[in-house]
Coordinates of C-alpha atoms and ligand atoms in Angstrom, one line a residue:
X1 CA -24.3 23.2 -7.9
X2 CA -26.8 20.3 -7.1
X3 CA -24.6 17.4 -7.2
X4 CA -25.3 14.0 -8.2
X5 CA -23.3 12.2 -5.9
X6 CA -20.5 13.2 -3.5
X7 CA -17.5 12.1 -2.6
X8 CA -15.7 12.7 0.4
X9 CA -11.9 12.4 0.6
X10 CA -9.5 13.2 -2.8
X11 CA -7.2 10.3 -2.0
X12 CA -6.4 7.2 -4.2
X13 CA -9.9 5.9 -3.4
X14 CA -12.1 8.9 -3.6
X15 CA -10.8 10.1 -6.9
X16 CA -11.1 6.6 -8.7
X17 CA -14.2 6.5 -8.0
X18 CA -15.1 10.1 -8.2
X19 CA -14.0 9.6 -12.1
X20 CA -15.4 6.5 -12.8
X21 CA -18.8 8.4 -11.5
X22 CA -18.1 11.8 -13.8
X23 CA -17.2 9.3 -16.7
X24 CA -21.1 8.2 -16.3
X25 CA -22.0 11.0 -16.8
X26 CA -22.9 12.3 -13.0
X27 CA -22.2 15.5 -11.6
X28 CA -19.9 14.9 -9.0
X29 CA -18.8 17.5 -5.7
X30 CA -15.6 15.9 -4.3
X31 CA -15.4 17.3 -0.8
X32 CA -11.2 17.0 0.4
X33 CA -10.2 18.7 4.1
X34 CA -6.4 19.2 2.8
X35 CA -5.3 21.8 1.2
X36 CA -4.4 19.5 -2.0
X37 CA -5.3 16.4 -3.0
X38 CA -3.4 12.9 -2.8
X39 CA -4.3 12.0 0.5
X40 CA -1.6 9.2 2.2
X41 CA -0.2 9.2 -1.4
X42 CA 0.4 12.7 -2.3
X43 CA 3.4 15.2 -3.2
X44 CA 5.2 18.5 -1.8
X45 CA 7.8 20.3 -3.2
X46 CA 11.3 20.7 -0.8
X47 CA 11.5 24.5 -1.0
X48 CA 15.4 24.6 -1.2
X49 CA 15.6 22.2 -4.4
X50 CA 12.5 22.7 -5.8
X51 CA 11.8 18.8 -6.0
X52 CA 8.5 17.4 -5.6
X53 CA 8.9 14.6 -3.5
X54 CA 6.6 12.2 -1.9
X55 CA 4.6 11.4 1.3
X56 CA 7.4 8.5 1.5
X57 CA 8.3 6.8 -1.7
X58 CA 5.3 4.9 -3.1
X59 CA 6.4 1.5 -5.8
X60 CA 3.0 -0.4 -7.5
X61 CA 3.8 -3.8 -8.4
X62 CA 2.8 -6.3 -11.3
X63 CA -0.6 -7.1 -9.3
X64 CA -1.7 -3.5 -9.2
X65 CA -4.4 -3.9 -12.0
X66 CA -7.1 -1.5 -10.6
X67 CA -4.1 1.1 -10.1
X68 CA -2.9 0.7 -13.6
X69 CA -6.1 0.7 -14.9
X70 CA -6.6 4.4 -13.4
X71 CA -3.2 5.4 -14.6
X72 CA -3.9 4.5 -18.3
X73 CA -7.6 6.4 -18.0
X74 CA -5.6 9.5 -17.2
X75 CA -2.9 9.0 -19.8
X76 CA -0.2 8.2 -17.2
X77 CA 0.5 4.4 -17.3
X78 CA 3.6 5.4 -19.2
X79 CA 5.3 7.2 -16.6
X80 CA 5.8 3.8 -14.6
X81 CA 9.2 2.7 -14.7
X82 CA 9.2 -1.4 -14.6
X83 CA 11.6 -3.4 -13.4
X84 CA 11.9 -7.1 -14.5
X85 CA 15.3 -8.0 -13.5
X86 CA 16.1 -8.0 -10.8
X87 CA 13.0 -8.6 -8.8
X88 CA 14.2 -7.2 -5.2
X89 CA 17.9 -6.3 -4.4
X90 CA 18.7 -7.3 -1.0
X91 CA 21.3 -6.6 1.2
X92 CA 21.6 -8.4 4.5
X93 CA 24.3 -9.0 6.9
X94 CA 25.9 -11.1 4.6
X95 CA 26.4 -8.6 1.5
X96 CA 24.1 -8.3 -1.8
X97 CA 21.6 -10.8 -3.2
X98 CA 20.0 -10.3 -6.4
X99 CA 16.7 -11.9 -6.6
X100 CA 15.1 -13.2 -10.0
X101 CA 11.6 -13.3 -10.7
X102 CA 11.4 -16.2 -13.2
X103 CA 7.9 -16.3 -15.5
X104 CA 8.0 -20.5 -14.8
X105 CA 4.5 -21.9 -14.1
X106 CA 3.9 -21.5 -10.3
X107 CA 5.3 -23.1 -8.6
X108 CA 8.3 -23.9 -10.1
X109 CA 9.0 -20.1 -10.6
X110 CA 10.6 -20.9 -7.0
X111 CA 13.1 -23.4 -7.9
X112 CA 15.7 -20.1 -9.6
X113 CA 15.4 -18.7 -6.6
X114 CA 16.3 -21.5 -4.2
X115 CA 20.3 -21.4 -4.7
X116 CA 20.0 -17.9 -3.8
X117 CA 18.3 -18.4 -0.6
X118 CA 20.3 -21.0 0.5
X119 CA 23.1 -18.6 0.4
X120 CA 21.6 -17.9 3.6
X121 CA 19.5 -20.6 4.7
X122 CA 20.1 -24.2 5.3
X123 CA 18.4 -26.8 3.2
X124 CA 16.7 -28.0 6.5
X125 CA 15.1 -24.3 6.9
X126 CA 13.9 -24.3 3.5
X127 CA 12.8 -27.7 3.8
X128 CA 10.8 -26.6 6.5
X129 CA 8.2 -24.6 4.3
X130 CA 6.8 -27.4 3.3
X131 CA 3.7 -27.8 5.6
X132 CA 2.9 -24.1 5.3
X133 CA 3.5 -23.6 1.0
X134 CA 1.0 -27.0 1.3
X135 CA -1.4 -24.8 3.6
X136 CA -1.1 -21.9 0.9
X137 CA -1.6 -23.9 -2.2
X138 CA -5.2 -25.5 -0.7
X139 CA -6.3 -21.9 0.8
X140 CA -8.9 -19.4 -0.9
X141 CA -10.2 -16.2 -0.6
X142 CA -13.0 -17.4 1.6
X143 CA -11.2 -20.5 3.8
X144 CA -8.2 -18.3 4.7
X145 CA -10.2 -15.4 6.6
X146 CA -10.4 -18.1 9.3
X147 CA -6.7 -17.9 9.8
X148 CA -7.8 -14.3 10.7
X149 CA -8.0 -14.9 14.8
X150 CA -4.5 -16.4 14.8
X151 CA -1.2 -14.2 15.1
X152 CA 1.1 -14.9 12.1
X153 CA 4.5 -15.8 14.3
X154 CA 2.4 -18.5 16.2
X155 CA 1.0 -19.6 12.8
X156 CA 4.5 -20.0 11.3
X157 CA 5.8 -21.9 14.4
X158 CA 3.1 -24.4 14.7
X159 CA 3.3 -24.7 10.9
X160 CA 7.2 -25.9 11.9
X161 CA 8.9 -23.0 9.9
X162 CA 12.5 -22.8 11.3
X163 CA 13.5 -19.6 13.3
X164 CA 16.3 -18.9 10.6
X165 CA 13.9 -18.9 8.0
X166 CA 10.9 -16.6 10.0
X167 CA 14.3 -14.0 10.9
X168 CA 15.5 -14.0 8.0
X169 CA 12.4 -13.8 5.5
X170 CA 9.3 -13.8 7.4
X171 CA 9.9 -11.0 9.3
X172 CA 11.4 -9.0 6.3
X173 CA 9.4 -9.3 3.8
X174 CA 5.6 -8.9 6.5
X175 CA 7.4 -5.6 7.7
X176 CA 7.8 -4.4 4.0
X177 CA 4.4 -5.5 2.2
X178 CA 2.3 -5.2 5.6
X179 CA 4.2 -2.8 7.9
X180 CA 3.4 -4.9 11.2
X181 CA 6.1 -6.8 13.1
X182 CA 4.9 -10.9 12.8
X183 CA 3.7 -11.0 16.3
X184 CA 1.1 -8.0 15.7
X185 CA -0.1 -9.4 12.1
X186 CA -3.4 -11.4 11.2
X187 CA -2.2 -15.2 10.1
X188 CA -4.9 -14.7 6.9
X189 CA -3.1 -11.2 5.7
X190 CA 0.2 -13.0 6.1
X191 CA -1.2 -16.1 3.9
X192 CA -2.8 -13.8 1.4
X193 CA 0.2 -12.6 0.3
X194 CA 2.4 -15.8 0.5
X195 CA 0.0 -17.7 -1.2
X196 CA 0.4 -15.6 -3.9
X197 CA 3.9 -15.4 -3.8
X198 CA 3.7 -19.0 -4.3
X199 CA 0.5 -19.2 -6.9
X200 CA 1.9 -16.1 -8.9
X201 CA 5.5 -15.7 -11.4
X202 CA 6.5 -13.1 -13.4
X203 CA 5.7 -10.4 -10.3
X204 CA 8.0 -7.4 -10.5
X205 CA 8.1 -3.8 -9.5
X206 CA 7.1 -0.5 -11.2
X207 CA 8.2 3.1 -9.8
X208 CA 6.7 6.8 -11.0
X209 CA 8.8 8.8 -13.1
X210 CA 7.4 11.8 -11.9
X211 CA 6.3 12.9 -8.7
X212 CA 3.1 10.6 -7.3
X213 CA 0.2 13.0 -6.9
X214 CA 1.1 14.2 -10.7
X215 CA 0.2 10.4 -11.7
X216 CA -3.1 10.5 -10.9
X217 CA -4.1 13.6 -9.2
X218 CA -4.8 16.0 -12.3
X219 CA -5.9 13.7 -15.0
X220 CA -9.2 12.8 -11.9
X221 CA -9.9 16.1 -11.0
X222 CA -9.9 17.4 -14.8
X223 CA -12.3 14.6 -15.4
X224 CA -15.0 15.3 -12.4
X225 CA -14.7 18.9 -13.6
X226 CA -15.3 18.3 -17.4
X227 CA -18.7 16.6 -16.4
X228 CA -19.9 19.4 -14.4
X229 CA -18.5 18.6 -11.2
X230 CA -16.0 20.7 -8.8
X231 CA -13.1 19.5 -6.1
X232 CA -13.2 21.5 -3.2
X233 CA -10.0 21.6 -1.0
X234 CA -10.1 22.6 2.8
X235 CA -13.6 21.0 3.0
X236 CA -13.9 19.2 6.2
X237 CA -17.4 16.9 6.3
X238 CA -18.3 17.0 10.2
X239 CA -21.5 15.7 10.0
X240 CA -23.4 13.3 7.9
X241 CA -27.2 14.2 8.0
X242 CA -29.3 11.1 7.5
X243 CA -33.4 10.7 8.0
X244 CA -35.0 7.8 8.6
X245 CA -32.5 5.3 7.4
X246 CA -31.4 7.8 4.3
X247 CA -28.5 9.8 3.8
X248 CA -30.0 13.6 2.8
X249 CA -26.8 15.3 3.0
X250 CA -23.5 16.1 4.2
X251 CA -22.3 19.1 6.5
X252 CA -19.2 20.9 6.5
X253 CA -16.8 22.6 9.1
X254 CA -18.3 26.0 9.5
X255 CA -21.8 24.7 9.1
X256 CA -22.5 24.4 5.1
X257 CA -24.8 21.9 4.2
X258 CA -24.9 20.4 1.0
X259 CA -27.5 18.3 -0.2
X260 CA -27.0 14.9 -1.2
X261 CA -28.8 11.6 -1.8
X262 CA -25.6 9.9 -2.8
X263 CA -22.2 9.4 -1.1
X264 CA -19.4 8.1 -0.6
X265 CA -16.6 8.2 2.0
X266 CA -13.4 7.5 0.8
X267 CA -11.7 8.1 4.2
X268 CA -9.5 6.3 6.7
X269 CA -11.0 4.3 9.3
X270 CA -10.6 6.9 12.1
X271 CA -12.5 9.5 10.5
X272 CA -15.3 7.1 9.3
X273 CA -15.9 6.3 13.1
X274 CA -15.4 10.0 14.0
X275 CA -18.3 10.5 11.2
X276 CA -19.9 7.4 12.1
X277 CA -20.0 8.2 15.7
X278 CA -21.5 11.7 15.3
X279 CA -24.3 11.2 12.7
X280 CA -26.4 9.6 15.6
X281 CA -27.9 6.9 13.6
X282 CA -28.1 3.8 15.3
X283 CA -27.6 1.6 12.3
X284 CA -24.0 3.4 11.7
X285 CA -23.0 2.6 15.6
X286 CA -21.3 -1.2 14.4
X287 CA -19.4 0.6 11.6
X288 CA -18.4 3.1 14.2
X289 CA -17.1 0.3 16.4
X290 CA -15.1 -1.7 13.6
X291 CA -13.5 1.1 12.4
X292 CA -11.9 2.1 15.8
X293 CA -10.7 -1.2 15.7
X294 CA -8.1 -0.7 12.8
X295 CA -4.6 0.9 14.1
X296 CA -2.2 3.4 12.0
X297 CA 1.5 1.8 10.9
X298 CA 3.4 5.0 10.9
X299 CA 6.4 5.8 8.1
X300 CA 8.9 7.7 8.2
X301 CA 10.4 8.7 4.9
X302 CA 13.9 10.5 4.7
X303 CA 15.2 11.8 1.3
X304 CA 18.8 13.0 0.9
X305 CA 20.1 14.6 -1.9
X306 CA 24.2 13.4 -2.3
X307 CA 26.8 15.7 -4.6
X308 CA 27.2 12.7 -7.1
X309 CA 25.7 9.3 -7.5
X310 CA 26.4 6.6 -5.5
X311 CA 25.0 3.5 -6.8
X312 CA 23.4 2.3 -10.0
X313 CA 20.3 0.6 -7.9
X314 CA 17.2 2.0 -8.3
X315 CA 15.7 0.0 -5.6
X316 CA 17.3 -2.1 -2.5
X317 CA 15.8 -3.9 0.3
X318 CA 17.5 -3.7 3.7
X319 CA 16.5 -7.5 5.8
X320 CA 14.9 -6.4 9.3
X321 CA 17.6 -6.7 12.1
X322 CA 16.7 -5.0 15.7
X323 CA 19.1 -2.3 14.8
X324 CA 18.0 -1.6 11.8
X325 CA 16.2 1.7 10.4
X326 CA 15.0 1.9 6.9
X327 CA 13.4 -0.7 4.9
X328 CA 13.2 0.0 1.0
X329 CA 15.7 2.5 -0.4
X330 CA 15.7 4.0 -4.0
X331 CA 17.6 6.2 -6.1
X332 CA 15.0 8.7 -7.6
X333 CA 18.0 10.2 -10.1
X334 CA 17.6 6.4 -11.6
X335 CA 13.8 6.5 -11.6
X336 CA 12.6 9.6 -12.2
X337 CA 12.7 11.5 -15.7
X338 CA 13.6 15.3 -14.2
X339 CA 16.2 13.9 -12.3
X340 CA 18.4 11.7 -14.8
X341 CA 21.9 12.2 -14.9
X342 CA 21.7 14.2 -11.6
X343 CA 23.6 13.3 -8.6
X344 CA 21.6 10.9 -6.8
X345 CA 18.7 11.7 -4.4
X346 CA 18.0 8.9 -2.3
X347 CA 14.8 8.1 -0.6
X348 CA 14.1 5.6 2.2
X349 CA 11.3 4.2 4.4
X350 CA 11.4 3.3 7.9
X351 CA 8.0 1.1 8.8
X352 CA 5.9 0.4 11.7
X353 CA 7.6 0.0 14.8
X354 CA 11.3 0.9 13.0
X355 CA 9.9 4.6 12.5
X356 CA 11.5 5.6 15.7
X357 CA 8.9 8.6 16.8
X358 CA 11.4 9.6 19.4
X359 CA 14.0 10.0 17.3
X360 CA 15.3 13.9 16.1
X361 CA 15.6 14.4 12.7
X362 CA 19.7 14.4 12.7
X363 CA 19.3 11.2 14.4
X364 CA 17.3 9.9 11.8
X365 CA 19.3 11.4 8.6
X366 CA 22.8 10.0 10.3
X367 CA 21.4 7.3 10.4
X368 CA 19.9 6.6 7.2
X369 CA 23.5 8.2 5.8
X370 CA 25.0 5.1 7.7
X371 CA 22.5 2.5 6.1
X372 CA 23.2 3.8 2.5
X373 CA 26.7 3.7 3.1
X374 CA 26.9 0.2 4.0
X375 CA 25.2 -0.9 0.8
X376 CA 27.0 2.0 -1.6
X377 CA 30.9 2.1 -1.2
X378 CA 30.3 5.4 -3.0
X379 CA 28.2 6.6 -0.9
X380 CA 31.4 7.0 1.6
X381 CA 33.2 9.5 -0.1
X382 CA 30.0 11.2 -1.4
X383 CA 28.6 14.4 1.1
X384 CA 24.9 15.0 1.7
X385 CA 24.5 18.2 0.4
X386 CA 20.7 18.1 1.8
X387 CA 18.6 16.0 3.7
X388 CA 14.6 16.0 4.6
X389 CA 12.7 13.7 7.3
X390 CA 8.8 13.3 6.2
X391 CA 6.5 11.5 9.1
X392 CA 3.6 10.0 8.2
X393 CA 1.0 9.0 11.3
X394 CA -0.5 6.3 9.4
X395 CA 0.6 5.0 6.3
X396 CA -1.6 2.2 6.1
X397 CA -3.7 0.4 9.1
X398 CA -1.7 -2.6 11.0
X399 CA -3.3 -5.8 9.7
X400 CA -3.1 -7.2 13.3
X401 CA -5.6 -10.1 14.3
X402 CA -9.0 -9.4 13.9
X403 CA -8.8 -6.9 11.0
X404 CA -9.4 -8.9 8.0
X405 CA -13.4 -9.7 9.4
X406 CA -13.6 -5.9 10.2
X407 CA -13.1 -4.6 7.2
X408 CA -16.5 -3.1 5.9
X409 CA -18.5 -3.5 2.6
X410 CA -18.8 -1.1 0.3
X411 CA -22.8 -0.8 1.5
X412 CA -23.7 1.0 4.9
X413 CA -27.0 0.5 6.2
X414 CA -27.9 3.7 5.4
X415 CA -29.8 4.0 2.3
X416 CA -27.6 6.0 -0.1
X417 CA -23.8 6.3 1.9
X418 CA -21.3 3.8 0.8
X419 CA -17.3 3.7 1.9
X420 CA -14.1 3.2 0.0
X421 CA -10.9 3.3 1.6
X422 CA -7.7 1.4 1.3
X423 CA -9.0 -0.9 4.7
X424 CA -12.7 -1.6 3.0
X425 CA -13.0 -5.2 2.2
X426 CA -11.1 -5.3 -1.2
X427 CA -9.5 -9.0 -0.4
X428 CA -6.3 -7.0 -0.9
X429 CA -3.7 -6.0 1.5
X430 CA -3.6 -2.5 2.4
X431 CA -2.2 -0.2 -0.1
X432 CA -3.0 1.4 -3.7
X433 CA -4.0 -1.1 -5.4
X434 CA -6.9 -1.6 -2.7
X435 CA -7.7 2.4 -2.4
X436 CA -8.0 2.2 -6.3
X437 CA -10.3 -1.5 -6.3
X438 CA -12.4 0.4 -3.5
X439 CA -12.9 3.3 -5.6
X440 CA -14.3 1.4 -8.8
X441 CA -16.3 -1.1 -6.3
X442 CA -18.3 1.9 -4.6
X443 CA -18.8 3.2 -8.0
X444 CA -20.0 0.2 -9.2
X445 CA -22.5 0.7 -6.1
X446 CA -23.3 3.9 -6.8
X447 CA -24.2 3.6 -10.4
X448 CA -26.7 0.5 -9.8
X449 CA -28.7 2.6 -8.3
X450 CA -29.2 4.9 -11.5
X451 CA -30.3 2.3 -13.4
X452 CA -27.3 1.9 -15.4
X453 CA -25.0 -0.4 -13.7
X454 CA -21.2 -1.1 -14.8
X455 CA -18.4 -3.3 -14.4
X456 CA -15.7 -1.2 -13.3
X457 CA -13.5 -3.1 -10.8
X458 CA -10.9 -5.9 -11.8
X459 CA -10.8 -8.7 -8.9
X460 CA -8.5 -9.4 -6.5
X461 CA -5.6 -11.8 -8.3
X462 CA -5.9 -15.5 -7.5
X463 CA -3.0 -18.3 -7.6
X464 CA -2.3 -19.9 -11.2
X465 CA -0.1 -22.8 -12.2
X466 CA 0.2 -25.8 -10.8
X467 CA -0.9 -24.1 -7.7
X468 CA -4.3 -23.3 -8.4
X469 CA -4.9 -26.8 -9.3
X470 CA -5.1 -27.6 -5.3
X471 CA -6.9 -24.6 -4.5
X472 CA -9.8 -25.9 -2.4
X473 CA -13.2 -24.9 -4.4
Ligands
LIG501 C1 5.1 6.7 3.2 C2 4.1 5.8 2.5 C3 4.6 4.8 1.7 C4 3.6 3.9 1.1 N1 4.0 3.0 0.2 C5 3.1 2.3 -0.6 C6 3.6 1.6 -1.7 O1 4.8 1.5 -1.9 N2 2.6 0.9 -2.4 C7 1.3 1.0 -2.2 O2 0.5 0.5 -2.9 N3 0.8 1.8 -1.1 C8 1.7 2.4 -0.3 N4 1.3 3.2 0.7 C9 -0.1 3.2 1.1 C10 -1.0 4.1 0.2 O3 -0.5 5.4 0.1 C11 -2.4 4.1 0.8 O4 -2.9 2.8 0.9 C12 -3.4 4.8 -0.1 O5 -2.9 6.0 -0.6 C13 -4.7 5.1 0.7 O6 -5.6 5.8 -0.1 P1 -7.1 6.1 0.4 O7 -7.7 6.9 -0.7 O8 -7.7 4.9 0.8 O9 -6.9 7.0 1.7 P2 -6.2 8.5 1.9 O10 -5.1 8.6 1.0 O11 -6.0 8.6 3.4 O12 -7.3 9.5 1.5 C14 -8.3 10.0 2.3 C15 -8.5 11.5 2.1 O13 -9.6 11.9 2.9 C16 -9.3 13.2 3.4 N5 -10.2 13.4 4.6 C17 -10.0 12.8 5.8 N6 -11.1 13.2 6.6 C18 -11.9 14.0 5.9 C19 -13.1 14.7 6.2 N7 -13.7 14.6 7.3 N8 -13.6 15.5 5.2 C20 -13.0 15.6 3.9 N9 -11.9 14.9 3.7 C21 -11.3 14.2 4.6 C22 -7.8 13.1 3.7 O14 -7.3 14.4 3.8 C23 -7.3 12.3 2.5 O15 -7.0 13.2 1.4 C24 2.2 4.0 1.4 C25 1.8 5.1 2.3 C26 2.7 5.9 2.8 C27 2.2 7.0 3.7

């Protein structure tokens, strides 16, 4: 097969785009090194209970439009399970707080949620926002990459946020929506999201019914295959062969060349500067440099299966303490359709620095057990019938300083290879929703240079309200 354009990588990112390429009719070779396809957010089935379960449970959220948009091409945008009340769950050392996610004009949508935080804040650490919502309201897209050399904790503490309030939220909320303790996180990816949080209501969470991979995986690969294209699993690229500025093909472990004047590299940023590196062309060397730049956030993911259910949550949210293990916890026999009525199978995340690499398995599980136990009274008297520990090397890349000017366009400077990839410039935080806006963008790309261009990506979301009314032009 002579393909039109390739794609290399069947993650989140490859296969958007690989679809939206086969849906214009191109003939398209995806070329994936695994096994299966999914990449960071794929599925594999626990042999003793037959369950599919996760590389780590995976939530999408109100704001992911270019993910959503890919679930409903594939038929699948039913399978997410919304929540709209409550909007988080948290428990802290103070018990259970229930969080509302009121659909008032931003940003009043804050005011509901005030006598809940001050619960466990004083009025005076509240108060003490006000300088840095200000900051948020007045930034854009553009203005607030020059926050990008600063280090978010400084930022908050010269922006006079009160200790309570950085231990208590800051630190909480960066570690779960950017997996990087606040010393080790870009100021701008810190304000991206909080100025959102501020210019944005109605933001709630959705979770798959069914396993991940099955959301999206199938409904891409039938569609690259119905146009005449093929995905081909254990195909490691090693070498990109370019001439004189143009890509003319691609080369695979065990020396197979295929021939290509189009492609695109839906990888992570280590392999891009492994590829980078090796293809010898000069104009590839700053790509090669930027991409070393970006460091993994590990996970690790534990799932236990209990002999009876424990809580009727399907989703809490443990506050960071320096003790602490797991981050986001849900019940998958609330969530997902195979498992309803069942006993319940929890899953949780430990982030960044809390997924302890040096801890054993047991250590891990017992622990966990612990954590679920504090938050589920039921969970005392329950037994774990079965227990797994998943480790995931990189999740997603640490937004630390410096990342947000790093990440690359979709165009190389070599004619005919572009990138997608969760850590491409998307203006998004790391995650699907940016793997899946990367995918249409490099499509978009892709197909300009056919003649017949489309509109394929949905931008970045922007603050509304009252908010957006200060929002420097
Ligand atoms: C445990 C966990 C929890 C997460 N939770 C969330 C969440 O709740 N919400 C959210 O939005 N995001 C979450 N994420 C992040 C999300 O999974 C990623 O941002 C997204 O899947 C990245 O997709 P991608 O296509 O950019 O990259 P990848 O998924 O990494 O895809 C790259 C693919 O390229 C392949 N590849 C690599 N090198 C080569 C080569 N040389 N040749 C051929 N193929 C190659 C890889 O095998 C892989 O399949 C989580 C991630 C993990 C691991």
């Amino acid at each position: 097969m002579t393909p039109d354009a390739v794609v290399v990588g069947a993650g989140v990112a490859g296969l958007r785009c690989a679809m939206a390429l086969a849906d214009a009719g191109m003939k398209v070779l995806v070329l994936e090194a695994a096994p299966h396809a999914g990449g960071r957010a794929s599925s594999w089935t626990d042999e003793t209970t037959g369950l599919q379960v996760d590389t780590g449970p995976h939530v999408v959220s109100s704001e992911h439009r270019n993910f959503m948009a890919m679930l409903k091409r594939v038929g699948t945008a039913e399978q997410v399970l919304w929540q709209r009340r409550p909007l988080i769950t948290l428990h802290d050392a103070k018990g259970v707080l229930r969080m509302p996610s009121p659909r008032l004009p931003p940003p009043l949508h804050g005011l509901p949620l005030l006598p809940r935080a001050l619960t466990r804040l004083s009025l005076h650490d509240a108060w003490s926002h006000l300088r840095i919502a200000w900051r948020a309201a007045r930034l854009n897209e553009r203005t607030l990459r020059d926050l990008d050399v600063e280090e978010a904790h400084a930022y908050l503490r010269d922006m006079g946020v009160r200790p309570a309030a950085v231990e208590w939220f800051w630190r909480s909320a960066m570690l779960a929506l950017l997996n990087v303790p606040l010393e080790q996180c870009s100021a701008a990816s810190m304000m991206r999201v909080f100025r959102l949080m501020l210019g944005r209501s109605g933001y709630h969470f959705g979770f798959p019914r069914m396993a991940l991979s099955q959301l999206y995986v199938p409904g891409c690969c039938r569609a690259v295959v119905r146009s005449g294209g093929q995905v081909l699993f254990g195909a490691r690229v090693q070498r990109l062969r370019i001439h004189e500025g143009r890509l003319q093909g691609v080369e695979l472990e065990g020396g197979h060349l295929v021939d290509a004047g189009r492609c695109v590299l839906a990888l992570p940023p280590n392999d891009v500067a492994v590829l980078a590196a090796e293809s010898g062309e000069t104009a590839l060397k700053p790509l090669a440099t930027a991409a070393r730049y970006f460091r993994p956030s590990p996970y690790i993911s534990t799932y236990l299966w209990f002999d009876r259910a424990v809580t009727r949550e399907r989703f809490w949210a443990r506050t960071w303490t320096p003790q602490g293990l797991n981050t986001d916890f849900y019940d998958l026999a609330r969530i997902r359709t195979s498992l309803s009525g069942e006993p319940s199978v929890i899953a949780a995340n430990a982030i960044g620095p809390m997924a302890r690499g040096d801890w054993p398995d047991d250590r891990i599980v017992e622990h966990t057990i612990g954590e679920v136990k504090e938050f589920a009274p039921l969970a005392r008297q329950a037994r774990v019938v079965h227990a797994r520990v998943h480790r995931t090397a990189m999740a997603i890349p640490q937004p630390r300083p410096g990342t947000e000017a790093l990440r690359p366009r979709n165009a190389t400077p070599v004619e005919g290879l572009w990138l997608a990839g969760d850590w491409t410039d998307t203006s998004l935080p790391f995650s699907m929703e940016s793997a899946a806006r990367s995918g249409a963008l490099a499509a978009e790309a892709v197909l300009e240079t056919t003649g017949h261009p489309q509109t394929l990506s949905i931008a970045a979301p922007d603050t509304r309200g009252f908010v957006r009314l200060f929002r420097a032009r």
